[in-house]
Coordinates of C-alpha atoms in Angstrom, one line a residue:
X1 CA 19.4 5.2 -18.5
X2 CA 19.8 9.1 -19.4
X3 CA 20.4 10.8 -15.8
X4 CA 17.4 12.8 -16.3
X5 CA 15.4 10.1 -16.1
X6 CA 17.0 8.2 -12.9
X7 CA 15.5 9.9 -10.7
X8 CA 11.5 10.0 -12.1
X9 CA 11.6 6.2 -12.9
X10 CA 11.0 4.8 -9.2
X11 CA 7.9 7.1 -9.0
X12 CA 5.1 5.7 -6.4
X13 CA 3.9 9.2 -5.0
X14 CA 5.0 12.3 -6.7
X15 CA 6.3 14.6 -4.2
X16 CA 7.4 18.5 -4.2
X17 CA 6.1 22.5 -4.1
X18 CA 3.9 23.7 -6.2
X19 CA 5.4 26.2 -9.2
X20 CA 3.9 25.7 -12.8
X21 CA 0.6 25.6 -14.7
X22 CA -1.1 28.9 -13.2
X23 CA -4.5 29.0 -14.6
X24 CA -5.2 32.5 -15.6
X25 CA -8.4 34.5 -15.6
X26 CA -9.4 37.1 -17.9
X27 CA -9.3 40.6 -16.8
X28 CA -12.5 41.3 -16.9
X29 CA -13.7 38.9 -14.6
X30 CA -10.7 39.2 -12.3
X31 CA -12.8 41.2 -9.3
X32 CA -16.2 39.3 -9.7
X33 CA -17.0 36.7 -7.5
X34 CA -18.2 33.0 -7.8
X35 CA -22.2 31.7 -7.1
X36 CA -20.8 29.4 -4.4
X37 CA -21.7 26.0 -4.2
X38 CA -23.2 24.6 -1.0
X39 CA -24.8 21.1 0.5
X40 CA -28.1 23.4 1.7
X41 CA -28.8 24.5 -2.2
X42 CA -31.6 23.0 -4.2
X43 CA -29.7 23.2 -7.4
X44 CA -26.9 22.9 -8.9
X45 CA -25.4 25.3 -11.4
X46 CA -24.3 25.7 -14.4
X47 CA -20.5 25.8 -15.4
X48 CA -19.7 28.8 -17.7
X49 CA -16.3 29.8 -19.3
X50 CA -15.4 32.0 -16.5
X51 CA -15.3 29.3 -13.9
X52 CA -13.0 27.2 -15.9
X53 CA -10.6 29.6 -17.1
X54 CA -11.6 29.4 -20.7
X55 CA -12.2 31.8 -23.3
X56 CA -13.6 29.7 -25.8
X57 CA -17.2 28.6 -24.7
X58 CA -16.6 25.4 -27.1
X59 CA -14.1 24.6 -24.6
X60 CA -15.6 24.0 -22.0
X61 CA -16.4 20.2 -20.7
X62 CA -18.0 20.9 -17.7
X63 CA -21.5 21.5 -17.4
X64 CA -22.7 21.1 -14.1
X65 CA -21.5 21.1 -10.4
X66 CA -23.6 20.3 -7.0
X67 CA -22.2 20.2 -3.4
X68 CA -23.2 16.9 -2.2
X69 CA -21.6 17.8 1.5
X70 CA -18.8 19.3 3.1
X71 CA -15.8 19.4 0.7
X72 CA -17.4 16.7 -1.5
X73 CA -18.6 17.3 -4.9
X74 CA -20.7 15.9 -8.2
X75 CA -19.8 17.6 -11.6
X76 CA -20.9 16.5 -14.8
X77 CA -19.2 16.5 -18.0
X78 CA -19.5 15.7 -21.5
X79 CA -16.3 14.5 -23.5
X80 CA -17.4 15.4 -27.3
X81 CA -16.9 12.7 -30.0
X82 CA -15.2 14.8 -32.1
X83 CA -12.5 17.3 -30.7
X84 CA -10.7 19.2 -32.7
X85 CA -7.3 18.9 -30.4
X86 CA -8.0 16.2 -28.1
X87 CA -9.0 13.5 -31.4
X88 CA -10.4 9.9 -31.0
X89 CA -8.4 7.3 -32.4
X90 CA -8.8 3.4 -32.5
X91 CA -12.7 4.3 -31.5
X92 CA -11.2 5.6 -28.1
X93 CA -11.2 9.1 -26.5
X94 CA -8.0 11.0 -26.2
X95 CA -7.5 10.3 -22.1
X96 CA -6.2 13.7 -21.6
X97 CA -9.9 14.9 -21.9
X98 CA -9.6 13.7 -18.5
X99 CA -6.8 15.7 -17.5
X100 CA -8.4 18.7 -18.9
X101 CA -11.9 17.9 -17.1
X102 CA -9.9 17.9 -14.1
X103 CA -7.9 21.0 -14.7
X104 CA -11.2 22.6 -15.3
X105 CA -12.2 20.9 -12.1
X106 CA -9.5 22.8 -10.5
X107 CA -10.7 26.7 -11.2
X108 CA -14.3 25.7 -10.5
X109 CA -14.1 24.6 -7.3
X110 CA -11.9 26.7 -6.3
X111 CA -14.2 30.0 -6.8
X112 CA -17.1 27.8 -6.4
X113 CA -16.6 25.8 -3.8
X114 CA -14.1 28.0 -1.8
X115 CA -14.9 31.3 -2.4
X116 CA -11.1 32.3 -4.2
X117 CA -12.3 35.6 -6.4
X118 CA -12.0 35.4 -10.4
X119 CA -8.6 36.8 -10.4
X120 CA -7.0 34.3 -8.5
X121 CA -5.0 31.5 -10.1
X122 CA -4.6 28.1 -9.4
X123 CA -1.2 26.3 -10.1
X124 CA -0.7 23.2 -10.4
X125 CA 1.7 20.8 -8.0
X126 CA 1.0 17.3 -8.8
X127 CA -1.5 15.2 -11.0
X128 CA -2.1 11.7 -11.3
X129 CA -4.8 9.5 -13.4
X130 CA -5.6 6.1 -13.9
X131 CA -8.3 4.8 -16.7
X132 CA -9.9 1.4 -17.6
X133 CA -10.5 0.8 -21.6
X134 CA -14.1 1.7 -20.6
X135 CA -13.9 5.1 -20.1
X136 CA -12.8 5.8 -23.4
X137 CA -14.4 3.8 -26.0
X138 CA -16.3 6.3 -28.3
X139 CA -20.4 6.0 -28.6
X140 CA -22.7 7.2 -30.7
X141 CA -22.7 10.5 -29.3
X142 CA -20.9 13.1 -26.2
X143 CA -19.7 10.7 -23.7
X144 CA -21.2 11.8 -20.1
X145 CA -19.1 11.4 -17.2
X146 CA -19.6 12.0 -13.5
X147 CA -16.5 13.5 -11.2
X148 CA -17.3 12.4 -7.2
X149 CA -14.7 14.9 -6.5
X150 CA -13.4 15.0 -2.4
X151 CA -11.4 18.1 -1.3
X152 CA -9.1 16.9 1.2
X153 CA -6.1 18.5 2.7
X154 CA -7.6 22.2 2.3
X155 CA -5.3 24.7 3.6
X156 CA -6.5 28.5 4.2
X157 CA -4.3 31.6 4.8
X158 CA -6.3 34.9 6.2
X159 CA -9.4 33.1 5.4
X160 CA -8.8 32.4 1.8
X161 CA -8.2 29.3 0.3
X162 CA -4.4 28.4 -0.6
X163 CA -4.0 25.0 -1.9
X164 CA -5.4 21.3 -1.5
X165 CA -6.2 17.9 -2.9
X166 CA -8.8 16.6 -5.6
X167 CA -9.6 13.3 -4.9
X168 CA -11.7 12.3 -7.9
X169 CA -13.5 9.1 -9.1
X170 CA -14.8 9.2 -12.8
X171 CA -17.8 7.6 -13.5
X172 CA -19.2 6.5 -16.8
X173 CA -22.9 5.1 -16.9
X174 CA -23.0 4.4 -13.2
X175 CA -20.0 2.5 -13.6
X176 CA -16.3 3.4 -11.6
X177 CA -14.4 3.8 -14.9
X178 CA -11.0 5.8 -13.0
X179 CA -9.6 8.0 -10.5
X180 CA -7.7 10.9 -11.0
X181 CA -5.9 12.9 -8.3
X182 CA -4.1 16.3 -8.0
X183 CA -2.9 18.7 -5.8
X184 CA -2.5 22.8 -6.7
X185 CA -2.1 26.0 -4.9
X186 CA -4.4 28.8 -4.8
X187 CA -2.4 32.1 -5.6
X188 CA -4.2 35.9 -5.1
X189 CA -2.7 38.5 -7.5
X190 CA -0.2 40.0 -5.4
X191 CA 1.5 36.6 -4.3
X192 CA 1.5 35.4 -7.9
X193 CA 3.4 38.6 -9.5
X194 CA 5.7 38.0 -6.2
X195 CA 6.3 34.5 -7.4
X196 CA 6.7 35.2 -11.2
X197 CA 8.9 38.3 -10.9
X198 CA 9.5 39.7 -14.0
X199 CA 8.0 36.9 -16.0
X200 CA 4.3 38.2 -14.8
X201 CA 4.6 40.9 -17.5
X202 CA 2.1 39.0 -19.8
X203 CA 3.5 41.2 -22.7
X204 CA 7.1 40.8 -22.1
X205 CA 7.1 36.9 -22.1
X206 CA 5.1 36.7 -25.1
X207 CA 7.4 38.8 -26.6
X208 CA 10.2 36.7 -25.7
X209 CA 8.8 33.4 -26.7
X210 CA 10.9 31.8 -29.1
X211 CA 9.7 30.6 -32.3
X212 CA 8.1 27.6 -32.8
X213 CA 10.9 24.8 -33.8
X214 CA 10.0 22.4 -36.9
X215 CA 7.5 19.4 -35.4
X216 CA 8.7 15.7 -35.6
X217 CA 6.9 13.4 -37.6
X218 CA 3.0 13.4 -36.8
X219 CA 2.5 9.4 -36.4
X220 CA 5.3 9.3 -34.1
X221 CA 3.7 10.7 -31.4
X222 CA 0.2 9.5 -32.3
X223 CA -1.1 12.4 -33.9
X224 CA -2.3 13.3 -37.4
X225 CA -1.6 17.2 -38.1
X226 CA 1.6 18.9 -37.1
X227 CA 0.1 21.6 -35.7
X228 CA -0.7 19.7 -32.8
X229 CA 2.7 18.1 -32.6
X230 CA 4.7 19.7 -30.0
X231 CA 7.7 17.9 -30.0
X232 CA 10.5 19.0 -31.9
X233 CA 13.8 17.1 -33.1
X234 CA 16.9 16.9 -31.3
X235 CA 20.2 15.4 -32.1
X236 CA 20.7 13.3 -29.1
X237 CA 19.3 10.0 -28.7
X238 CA 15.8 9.8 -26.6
X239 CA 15.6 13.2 -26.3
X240 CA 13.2 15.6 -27.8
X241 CA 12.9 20.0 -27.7
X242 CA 9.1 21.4 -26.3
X243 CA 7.8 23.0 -29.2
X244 CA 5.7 25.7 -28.0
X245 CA 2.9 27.5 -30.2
X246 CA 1.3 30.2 -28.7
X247 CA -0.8 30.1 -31.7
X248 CA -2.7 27.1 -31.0
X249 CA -6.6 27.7 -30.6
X250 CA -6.6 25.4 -27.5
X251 CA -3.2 25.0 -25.8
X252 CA -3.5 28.9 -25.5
X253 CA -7.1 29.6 -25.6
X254 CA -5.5 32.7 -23.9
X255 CA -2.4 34.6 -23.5
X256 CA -0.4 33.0 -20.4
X257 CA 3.2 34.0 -19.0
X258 CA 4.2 30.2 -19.2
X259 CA 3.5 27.3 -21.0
X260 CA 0.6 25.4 -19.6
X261 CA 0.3 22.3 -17.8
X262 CA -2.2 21.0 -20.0
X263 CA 0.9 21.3 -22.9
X264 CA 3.5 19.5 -20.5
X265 CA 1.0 16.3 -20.5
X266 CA 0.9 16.5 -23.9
X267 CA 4.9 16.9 -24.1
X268 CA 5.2 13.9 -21.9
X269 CA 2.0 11.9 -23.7
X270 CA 3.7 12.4 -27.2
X271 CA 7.6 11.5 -25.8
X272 CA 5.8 8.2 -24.2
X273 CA 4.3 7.4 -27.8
X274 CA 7.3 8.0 -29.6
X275 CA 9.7 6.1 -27.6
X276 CA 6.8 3.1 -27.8
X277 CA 6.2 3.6 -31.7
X278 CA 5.4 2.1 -33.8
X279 CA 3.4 0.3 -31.0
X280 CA -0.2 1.5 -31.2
X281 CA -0.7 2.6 -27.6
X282 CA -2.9 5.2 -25.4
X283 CA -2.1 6.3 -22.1
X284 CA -4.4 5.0 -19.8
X285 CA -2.2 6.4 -16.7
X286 CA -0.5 9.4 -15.7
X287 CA 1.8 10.0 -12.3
X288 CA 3.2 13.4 -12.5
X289 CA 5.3 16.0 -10.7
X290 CA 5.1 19.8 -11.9
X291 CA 8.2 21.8 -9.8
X292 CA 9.1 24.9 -11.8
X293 CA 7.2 27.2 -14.1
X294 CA 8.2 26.5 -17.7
X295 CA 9.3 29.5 -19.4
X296 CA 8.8 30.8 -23.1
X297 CA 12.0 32.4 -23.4
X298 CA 14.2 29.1 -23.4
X299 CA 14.8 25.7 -24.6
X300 CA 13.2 23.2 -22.9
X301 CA 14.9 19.5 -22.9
X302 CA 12.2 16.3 -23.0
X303 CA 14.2 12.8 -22.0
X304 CA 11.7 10.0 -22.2
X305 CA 12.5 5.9 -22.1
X306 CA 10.7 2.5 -21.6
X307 CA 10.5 1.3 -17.8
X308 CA 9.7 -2.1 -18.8
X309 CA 9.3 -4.7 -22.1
X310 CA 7.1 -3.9 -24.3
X311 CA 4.9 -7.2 -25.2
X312 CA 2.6 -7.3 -21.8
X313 CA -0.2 -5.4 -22.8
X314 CA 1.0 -2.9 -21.4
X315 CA 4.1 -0.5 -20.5
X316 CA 5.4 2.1 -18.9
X317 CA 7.6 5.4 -20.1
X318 CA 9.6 7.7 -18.2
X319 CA 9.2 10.9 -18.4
X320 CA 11.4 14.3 -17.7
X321 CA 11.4 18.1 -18.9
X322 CA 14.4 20.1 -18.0
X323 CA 14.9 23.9 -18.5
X324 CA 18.1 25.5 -18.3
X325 CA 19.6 22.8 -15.9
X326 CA 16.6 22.2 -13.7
X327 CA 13.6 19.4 -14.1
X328 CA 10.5 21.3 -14.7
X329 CA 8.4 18.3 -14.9
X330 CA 8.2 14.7 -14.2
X331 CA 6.4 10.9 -14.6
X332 CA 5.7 8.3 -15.4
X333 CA 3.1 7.4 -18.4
X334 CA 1.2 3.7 -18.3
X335 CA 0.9 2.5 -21.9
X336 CA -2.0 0.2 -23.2
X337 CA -1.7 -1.6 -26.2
X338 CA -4.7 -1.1 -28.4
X339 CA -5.6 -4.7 -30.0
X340 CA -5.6 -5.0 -33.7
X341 CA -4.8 -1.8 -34.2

């Protein structure tokens, strides 16, 4: 097995520090403050762009969010049944609407829930998801799911909040249809341009994004325009280049120093699919590690193999992204076989 890969492949619980995925705020909004959520409220309220880090009010999935008691949690969301990135396929949902409801999840509560002002950014350590068939089949209309989200682990520094767990169940039609869990840090301004270094100049890591490299074959990794491919060829054997776009209207809804966490799922989602093709398959389960920022300014290697025979129903791929030397990013991806497909 490619060395890379030796060390993600016995994966039970992700462990390591917290350096990638900061969700960023607009500057406007970077001083304002959060309505807070609290048990003692009558209402809940309404989830707007601001709270989810999103400049594009189409983005947003969450639409409402109640304190139900101390660090516990009830958020609705709708899952549209047409998305222009995240697309239905095999009358299933893309299951990384899920990890983006929970990324959203992430900025909301945070400012919400815990009281961390606009311009702080959350960054993202670990996160985990596991799906049944049922949560994903497409209806006639928006699918509306329910997060029962727990906060556990919450750790404050000079009374603001500076990282903790999500412990979330998802919840379709009254009906436990998955779990998802993550872990992320809470950084304030100054402590994130301490941390970035010269990277936190927004305009200089733009600048020194490299260009976009030529996408691998659409149906290889389960998608249908290469746009949203973002995968590149490599001459080595199981091994793929992160094609980064910071063109794309919803991988970078807004500038960011980095590329996202939301683009390293799809990175490892698409190098699962193409090691399984041409198996139709959707990943029903995530396990994965995030332990360095990745940067725009340098290659970024994706090794990916089977775990197990295919022919089961299901089957998991192994996952790694390494940047100059050093894993970036890890896991493991569960694959379901879609029948008849």
């Amino acid at each position: 097995m490619d060395p890379w890969l030796l060390t993600v492949a016995g994966v039970g619980h992700l462990g390591g520090k917290v350096r990638v995925s900061a969700i960023a705020m607009p500057a406007d909004m970077a001083d304002k403050a959060a309505v807070r959520l609290t048990p003692e409220a009558t209402a809940g309220i309404p989830v707007t762009a601001a709270y989810v880090h999103k400049v594009e009010v189409s983005e947003v999935l969450l639409r409402e969010a109640w304190a139900t008691g101390e660090d516990t949690y009830w958020i609705r969301a709708d899952w549209p049944r047409s998305h222009g990135f995240y697309t239905s396929r095999h009358g299933l949902h893309d299951p990384l609407l899920l990890a983006e409801t929970v990324r959203q999840a992430v900025p909301l509560l945070s400012h919400a829930g815990y009281g961390a002002p606009f311009g702080h950014r959350q960054s993202w350590s670990s996160l985990n998801y596991a799906l049944t068939p049922a949560a994903l089949a497409v209806g006639e209309g928006d699918t509306e799911i329910e997060l029962r989200v727990a906060c556990q682990d919450v750790v404050r520094r000079a009374g603001r909040l500076a990282s903790m767990n999500l412990q979330v169940e998802i919840v379709r039609d009254g009906t436990r249809v998955g779990t998802a869990r993550t872990r992320f840090a809470n950084h304030a301004p100054v402590l994130y341009e301490r941390i970035r270094g010269p990277y936190a100049d927004l305009a200089g890591a733009t600048a020194r994004a490299l260009p976009p490299a030529p996408p691998v074959d659409p149906a290889r990794v389960g998608r249908e325009h290469p746009a949203d491919v973002v995968l590149a060829a490599s001459d080595v054997p199981g091994r793929s280049r992160l094609r980064i776009d910071l063109r794309h209207p919803v991988l970078f809804d807004h500038p960011v120093d980095h590329a996202p966490g939301m683009l390293l799922l799809e990175a490892a989602r698409q190098a699962a699919q193409a090691v399984a093709h041409p198996r139709p398959v959707v990943a029903v389960g995530m396990d994965t590690l995030f332990t360095r920022y990745c940067e725009l300014d340098a290659e970024c290697w994706i090794h990916a193999g089977l775990l197990d025979s295919p022919g089961s129903g299901t089957t998991r791929a192994v996952v790694s992204l390494v940047q100059n030397d050093l894993c970036v990013f890890s896991g493991v991806v569960t694959l379901m076989e879609i029948p008849g497909a």
